[in-house]
Short mmCIF file of C-alpha atoms in Angstrom, two decimals:
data_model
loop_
_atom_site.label_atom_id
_atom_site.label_comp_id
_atom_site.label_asym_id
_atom_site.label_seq_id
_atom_site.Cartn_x
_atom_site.Cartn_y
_atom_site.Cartn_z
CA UNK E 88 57.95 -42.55 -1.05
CA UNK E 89 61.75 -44.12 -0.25
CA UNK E 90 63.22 -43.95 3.35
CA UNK E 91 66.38 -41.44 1.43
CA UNK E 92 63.55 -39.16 -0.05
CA UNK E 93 61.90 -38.62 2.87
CA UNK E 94 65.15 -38.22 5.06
CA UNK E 95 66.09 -35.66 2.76
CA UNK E 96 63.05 -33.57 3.31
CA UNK E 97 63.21 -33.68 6.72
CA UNK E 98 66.84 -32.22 6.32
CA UNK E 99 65.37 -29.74 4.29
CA UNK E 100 63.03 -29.02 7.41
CA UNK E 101 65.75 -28.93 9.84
CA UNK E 102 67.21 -26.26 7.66
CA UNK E 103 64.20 -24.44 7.97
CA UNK E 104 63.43 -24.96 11.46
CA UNK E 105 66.92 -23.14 12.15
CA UNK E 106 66.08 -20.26 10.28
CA UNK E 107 62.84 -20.05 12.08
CA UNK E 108 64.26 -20.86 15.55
CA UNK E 109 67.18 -18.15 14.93
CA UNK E 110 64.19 -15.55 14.19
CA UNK E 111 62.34 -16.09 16.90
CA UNK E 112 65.49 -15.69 19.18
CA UNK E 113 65.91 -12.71 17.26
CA UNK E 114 62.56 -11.29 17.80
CA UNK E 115 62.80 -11.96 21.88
CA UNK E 116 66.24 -10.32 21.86
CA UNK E 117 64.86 -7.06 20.20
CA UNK E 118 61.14 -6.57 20.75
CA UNK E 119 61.53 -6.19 24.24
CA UNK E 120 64.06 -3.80 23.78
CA UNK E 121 61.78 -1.73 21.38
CA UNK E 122 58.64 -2.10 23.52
CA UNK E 123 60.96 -0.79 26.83
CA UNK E 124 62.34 2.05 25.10
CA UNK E 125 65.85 0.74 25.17
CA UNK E 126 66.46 1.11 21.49
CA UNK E 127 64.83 4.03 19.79
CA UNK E 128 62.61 2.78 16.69
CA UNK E 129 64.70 6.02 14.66
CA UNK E 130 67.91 4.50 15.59
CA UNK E 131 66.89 0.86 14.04
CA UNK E 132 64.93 2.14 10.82
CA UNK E 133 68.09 2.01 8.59
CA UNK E 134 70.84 -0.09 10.92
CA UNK E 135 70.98 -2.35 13.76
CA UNK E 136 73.92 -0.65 15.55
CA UNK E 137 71.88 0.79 18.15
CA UNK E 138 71.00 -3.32 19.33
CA UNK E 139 73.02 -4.48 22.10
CA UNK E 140 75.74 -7.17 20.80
CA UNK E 141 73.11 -10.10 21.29
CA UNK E 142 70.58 -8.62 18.98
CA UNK E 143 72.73 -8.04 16.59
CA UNK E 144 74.73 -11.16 16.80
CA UNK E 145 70.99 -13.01 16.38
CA UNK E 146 70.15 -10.72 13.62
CA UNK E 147 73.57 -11.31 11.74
CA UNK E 148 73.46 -15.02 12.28
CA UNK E 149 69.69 -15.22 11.07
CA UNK E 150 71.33 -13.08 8.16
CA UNK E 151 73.45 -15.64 7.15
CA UNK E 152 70.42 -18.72 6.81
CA UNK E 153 69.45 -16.79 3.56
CA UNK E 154 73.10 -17.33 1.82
CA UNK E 155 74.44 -20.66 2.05
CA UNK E 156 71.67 -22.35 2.98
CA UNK E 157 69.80 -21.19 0.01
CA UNK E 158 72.32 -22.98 -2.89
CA UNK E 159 71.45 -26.51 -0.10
CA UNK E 160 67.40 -25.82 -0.74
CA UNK E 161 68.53 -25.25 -4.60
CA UNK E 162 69.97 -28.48 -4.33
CA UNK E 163 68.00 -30.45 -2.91
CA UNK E 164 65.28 -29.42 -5.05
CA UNK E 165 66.55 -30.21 -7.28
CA UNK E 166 67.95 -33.53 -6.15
CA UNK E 167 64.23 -34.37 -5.13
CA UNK E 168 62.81 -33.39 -8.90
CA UNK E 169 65.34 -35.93 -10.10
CA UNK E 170 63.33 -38.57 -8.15
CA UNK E 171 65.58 -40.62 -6.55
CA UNK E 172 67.68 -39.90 -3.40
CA UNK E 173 70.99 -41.75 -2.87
CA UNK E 174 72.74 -41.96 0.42
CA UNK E 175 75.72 -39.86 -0.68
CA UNK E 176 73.38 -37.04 -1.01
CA UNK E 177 71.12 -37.93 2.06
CA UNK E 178 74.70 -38.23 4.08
CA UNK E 179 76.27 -34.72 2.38
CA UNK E 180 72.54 -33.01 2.93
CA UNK E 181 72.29 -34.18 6.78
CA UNK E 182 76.11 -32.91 7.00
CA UNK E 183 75.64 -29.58 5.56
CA UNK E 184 72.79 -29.23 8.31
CA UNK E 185 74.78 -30.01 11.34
CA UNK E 186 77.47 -27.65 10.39
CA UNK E 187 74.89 -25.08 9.71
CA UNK E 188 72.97 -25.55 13.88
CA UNK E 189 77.02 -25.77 14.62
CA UNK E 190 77.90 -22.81 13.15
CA UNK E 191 74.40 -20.99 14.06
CA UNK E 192 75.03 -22.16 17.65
CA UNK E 193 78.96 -20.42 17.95
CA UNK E 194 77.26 -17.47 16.30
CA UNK E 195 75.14 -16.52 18.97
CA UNK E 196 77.12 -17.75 21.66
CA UNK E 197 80.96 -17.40 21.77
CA UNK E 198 81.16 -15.96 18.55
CA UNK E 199 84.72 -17.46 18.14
CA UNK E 200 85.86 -16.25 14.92
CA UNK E 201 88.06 -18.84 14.33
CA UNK E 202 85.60 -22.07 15.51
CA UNK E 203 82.52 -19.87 13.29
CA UNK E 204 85.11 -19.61 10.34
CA UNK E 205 85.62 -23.52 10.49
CA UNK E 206 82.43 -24.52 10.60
CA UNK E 207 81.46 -21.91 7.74
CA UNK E 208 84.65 -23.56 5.63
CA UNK E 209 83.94 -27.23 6.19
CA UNK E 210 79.85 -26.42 5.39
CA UNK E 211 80.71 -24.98 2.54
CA UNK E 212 82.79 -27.88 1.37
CA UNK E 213 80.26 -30.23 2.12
CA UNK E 214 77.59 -28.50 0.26
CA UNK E 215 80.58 -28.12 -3.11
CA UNK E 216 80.63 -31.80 -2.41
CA UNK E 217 76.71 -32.08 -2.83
CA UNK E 218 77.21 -29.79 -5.50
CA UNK E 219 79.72 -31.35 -6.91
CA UNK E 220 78.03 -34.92 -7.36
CA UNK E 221 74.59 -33.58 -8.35
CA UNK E 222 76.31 -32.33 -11.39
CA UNK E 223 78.48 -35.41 -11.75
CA UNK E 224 75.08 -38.09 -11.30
CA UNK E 225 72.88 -35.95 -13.04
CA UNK E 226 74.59 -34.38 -16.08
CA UNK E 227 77.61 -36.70 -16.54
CA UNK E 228 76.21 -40.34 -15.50
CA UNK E 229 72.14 -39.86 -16.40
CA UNK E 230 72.24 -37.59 -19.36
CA UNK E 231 68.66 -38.91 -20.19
CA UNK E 232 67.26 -37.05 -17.40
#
């Protein structure tokens, strides 16, 4: 297997291991509270309002790893059933990632709308970009594929 396909899945497990890392926060933040009797089961069974901010900022955030970031696993599926990585990818893939633990990270700590908001924008633009030159290399440049 080449170095760029197996970077490329260990991007892909990154992503992953954010999604699972943000749950587990999640689940330390509000089992407690459950088990203590802090937060009412009753008062959680429909809507998470009766969290304290934390929770609820962990539970948004781990919200948010199943939009984005699942158009990046699309892609880079389907990058890897094309079966061959190039750097541009690898480099737009890794990218998308690091904006994703940045924005993840402001999330559940300052919550800065303005810093989450950038972070949001410029992932998104990265993964268009990824987007963007799958179609190009795939549909426009290898039509035999």
């Amino acid at each position: 297997m080449p170095l760029t396909t197996k970077l490329l899945i260990l991007a892909l497990a990154a992503q992953v291991l954010l999604t699972i890392i943000v749950l587990i926060l999640m689940g330390r933040e509000r089992i407690p509270r459950v088990m203590s009797g802090e937060v009412d089961i009753k008062d959680i069974a429909v809507e998470r309002t009766a969290y304290p901010l934390k929770a609820r900022l962990l539970s948004n955030c781990f919200d948010n790893q199943f939009q984005l970031p699942v158009l990046f696993y699309v892609a880079v599926l389907l990058t890897l059933w094309a079966g061959t990585v190039s750097w541009l990818e690898l480099l737009l893939a890794w990218a998308f990632v690091a904006l994703r633990y940045a924005h993840a990270a402001i999330h559940i700590t300052t919550n800065r709308l303005e810093h989450r908001f950038a972070t949001y924008t410029a992932g998104l633009a990265v993964l268009c970009a990824l987007w963007l030159w799958l179609v190009l290399r795939l549909v426009v440049l290898s039509p035999g594929i």
